[in-house]
N, C-alpha and C. Protein backbone atom coordinates (compact mmCIF):
# COMPACT_ATOMS: atom_id res chain seq x y z
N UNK A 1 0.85 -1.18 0.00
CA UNK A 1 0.00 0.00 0.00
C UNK A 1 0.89 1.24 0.00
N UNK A 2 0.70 2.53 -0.75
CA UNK A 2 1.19 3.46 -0.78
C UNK A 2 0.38 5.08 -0.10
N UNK A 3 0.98 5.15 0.89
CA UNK A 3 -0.12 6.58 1.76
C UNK A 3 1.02 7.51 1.76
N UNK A 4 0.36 8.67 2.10
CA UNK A 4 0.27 10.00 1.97
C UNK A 4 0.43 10.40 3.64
N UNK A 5 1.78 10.65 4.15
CA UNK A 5 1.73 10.77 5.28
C UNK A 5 1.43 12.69 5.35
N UNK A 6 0.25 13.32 6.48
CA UNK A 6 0.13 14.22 6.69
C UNK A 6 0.61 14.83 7.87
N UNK A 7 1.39 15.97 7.95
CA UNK A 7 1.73 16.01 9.43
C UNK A 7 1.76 17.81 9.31
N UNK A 8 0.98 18.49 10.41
CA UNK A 8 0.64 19.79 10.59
C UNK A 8 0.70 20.20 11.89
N UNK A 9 1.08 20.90 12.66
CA UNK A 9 1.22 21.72 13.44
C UNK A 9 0.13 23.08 13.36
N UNK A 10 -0.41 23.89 14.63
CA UNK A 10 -1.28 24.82 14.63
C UNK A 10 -0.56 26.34 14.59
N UNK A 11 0.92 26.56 15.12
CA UNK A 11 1.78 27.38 15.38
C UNK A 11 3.19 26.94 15.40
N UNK A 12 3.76 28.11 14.84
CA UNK A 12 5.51 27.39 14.40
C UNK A 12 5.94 27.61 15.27
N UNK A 13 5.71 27.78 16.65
CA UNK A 13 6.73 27.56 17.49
C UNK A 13 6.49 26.20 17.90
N UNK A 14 5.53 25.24 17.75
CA UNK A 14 5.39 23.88 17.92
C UNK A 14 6.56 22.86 16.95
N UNK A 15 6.62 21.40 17.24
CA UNK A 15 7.38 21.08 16.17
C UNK A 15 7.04 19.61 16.23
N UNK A 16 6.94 19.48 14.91
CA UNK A 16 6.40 18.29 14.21
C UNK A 16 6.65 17.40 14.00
N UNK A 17 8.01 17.16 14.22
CA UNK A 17 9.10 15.55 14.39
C UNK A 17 8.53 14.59 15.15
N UNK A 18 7.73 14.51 16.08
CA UNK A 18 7.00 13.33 16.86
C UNK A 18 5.83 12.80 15.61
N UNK A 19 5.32 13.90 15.30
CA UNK A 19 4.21 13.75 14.24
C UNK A 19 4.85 12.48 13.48
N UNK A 20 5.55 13.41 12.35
CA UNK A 20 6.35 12.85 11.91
C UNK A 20 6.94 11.26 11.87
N UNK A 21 7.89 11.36 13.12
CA UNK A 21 8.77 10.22 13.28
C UNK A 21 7.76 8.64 13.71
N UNK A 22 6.76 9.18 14.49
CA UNK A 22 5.37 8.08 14.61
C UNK A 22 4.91 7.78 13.92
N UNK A 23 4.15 8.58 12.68
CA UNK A 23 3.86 8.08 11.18
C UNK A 23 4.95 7.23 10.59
N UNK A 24 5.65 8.08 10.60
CA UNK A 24 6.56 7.02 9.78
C UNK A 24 7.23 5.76 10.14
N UNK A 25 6.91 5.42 11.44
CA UNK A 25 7.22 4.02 12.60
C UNK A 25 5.91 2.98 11.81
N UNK A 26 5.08 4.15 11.71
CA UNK A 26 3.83 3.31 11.44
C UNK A 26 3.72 2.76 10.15
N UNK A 27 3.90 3.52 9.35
CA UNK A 27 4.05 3.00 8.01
C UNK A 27 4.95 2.14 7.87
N UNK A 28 5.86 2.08 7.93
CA UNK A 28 7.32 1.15 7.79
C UNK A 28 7.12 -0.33 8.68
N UNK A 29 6.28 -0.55 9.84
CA UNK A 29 5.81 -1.39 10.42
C UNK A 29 5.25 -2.04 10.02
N UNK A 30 4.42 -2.05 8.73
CA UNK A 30 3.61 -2.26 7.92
C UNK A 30 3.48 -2.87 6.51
N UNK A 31 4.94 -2.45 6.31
CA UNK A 31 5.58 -2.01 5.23
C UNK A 31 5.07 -1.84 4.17
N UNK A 32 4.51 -0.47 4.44
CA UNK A 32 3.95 0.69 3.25
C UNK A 32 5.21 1.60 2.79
N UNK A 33 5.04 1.69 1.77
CA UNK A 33 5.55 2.71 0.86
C UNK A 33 4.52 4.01 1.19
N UNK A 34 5.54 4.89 1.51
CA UNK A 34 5.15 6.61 1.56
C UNK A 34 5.87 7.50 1.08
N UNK A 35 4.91 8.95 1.56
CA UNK A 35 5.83 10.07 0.61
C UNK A 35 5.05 10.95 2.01
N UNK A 36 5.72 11.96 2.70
CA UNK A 36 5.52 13.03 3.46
C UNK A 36 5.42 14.22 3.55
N UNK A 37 4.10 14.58 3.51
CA UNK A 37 3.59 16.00 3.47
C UNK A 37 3.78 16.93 4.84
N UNK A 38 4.00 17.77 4.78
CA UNK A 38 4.55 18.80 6.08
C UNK A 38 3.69 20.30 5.05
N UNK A 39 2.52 20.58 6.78
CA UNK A 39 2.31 21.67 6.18
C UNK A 39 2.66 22.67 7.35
N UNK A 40 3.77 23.61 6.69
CA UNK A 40 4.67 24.22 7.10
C UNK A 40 4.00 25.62 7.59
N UNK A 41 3.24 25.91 6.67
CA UNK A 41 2.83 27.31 7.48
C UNK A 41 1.21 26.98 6.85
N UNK A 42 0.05 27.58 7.51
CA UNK A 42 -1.67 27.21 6.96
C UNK A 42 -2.28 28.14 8.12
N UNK A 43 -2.96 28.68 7.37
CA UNK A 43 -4.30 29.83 7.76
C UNK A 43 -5.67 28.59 8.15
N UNK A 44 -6.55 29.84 9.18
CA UNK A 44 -7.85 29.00 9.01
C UNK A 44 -8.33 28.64 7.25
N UNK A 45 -7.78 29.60 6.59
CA UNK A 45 -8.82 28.85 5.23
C UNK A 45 -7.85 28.44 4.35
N UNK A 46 -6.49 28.63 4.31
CA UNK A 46 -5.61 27.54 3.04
C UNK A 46 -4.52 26.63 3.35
N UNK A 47 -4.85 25.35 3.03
CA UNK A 47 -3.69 24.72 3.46
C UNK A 47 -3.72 24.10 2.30
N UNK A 48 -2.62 24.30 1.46
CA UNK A 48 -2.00 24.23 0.31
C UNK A 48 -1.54 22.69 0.21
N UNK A 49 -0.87 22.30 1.02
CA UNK A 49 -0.65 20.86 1.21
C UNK A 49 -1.40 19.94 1.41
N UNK A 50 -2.00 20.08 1.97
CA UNK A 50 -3.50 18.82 2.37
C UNK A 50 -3.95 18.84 0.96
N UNK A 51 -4.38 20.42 0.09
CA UNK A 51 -5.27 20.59 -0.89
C UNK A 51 -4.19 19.77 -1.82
N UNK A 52 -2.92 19.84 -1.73
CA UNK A 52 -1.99 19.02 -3.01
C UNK A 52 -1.95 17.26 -2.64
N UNK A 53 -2.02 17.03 -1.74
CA UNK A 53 -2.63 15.64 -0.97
C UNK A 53 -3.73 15.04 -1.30
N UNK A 54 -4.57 15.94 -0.94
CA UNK A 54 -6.51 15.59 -1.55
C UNK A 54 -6.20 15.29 -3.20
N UNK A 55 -5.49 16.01 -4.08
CA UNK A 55 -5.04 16.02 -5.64
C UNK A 55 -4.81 14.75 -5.75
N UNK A 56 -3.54 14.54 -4.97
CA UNK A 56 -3.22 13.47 -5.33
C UNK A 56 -3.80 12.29 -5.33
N UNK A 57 -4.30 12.32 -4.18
CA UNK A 57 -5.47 11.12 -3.71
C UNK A 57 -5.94 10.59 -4.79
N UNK A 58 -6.62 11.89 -5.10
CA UNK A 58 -8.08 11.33 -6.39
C UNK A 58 -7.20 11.35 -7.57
N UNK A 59 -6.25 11.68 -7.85
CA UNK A 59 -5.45 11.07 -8.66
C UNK A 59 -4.93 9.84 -8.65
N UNK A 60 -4.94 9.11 -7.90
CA UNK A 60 -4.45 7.49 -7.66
C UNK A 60 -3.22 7.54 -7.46
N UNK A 61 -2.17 8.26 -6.64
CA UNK A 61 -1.01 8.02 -6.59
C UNK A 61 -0.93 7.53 -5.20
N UNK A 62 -2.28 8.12 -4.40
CA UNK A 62 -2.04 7.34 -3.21
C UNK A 62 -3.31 6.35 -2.72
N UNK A 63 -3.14 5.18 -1.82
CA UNK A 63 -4.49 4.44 -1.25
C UNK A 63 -5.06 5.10 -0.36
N UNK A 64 -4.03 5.85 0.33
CA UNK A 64 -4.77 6.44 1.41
C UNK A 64 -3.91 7.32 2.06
N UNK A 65 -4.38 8.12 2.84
CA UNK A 65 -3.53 9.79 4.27
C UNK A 65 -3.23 8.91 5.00
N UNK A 66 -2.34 8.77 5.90
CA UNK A 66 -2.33 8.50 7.18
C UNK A 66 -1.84 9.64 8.02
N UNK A 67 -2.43 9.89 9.09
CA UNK A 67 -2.40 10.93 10.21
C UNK A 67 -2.57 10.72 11.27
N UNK A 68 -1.72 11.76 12.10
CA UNK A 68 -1.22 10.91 13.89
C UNK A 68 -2.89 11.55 14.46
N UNK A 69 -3.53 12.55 14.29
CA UNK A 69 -4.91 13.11 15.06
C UNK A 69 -5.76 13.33 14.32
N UNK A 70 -7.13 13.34 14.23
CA UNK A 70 -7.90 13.92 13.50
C UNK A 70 -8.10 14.97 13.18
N UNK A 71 -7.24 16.02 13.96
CA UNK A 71 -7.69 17.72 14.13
C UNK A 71 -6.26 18.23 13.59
N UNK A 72 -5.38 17.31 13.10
CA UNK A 72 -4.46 17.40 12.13
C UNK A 72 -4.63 17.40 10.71
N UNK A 73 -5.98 16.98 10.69
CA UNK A 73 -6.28 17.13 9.44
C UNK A 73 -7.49 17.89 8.81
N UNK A 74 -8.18 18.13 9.90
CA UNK A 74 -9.52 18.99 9.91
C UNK A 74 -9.90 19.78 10.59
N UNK A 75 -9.70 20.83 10.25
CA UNK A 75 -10.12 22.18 11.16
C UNK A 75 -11.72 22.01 11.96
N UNK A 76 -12.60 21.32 11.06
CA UNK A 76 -14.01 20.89 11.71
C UNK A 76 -14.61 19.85 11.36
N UNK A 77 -15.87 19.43 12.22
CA UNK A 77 -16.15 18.26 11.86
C UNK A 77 -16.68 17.59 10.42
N UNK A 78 -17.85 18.67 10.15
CA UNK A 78 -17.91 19.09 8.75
C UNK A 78 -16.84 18.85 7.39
N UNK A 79 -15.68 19.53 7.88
CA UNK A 79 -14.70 19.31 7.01
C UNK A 79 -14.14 17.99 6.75
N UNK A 80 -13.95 17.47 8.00
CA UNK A 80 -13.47 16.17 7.83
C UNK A 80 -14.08 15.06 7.54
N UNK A 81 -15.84 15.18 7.62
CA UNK A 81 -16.72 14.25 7.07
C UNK A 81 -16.88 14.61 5.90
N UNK A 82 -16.51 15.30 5.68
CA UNK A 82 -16.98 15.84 3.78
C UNK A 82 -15.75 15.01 2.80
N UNK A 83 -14.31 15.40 3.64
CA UNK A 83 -12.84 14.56 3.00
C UNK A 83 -12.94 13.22 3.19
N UNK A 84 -14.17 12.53 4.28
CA UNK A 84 -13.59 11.44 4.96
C UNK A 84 -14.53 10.01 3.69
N UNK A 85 -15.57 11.60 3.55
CA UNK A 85 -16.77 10.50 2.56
C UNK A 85 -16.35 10.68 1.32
N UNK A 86 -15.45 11.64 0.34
CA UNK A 86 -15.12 11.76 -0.86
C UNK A 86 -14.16 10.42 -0.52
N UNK A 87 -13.17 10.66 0.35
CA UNK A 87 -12.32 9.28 0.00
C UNK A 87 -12.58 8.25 -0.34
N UNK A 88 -13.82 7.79 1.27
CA UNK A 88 -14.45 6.62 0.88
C UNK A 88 -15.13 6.34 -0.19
N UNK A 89 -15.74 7.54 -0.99
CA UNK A 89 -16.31 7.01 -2.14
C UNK A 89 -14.93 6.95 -3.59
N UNK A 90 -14.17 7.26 -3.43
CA UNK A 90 -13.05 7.20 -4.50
C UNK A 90 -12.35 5.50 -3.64
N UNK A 91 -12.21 5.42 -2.75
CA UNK A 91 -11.82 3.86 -1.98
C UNK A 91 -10.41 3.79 -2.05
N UNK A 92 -10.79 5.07 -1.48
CA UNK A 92 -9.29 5.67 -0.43
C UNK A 92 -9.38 5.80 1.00
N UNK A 93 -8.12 5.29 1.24
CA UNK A 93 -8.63 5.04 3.18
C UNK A 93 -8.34 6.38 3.67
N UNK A 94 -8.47 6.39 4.98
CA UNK A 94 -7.92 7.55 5.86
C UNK A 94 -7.93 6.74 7.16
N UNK A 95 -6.42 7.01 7.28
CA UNK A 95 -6.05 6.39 8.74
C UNK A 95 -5.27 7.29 9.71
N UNK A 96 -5.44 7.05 10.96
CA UNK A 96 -5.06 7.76 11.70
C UNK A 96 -4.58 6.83 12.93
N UNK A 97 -3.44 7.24 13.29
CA UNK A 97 -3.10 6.44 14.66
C UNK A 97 -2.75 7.07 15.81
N UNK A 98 -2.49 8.08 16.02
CA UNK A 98 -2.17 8.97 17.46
C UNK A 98 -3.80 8.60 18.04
N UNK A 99 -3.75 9.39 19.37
CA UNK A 99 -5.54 9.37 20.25
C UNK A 99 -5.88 10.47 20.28
């Protein structure tokens, strides 16, 4: 399987290497093939990376996101049921492993 690791932070003085280094424990545990998205800087309304992620998705380069939280990937609930049901209907996963 090939995923789309996502990893975001809310403020740059936070830092994202746990994100990170756990996804990628996870994937490799697994042994998935990945590629790692870091969104480096994102407003409440653009995050450029997720949106080049979501691209890809429905482009078939990936099966699925994997992400350490849910609120790493969705500003609201709304949002993330809206990404969570396009996937599922393209039959793309979304996984998440942090709590």
């Amino acid at each position: 399987m090939r995923v789309a690791i996502y990893c975001r932070v809310s403020r740059s003085d936070l830092n994202l290497e746990n994100q990170r280094l756990k996804l990628e424990e996870y994937a490799k545990s697994r042994g998935w093939s990945y590629e790692i998205f870091v969104e480096a800087e994102s407003t409440r309304k653009t995050r450029p990376v997720k949106e080049e992620v979501l691209k890809r998705l429905r482009m078939g380069d990936f099966d699925a996101v994997l992400v350490y939280k849910l609120d790493r990937w969705a500003r609201s609930l709304q949002e993330l049921i809206m990404n969570i049901e396009e996937l599922k209907s393209r039959g793309r996963g979304f996984i998440v492993t942090g709590k």
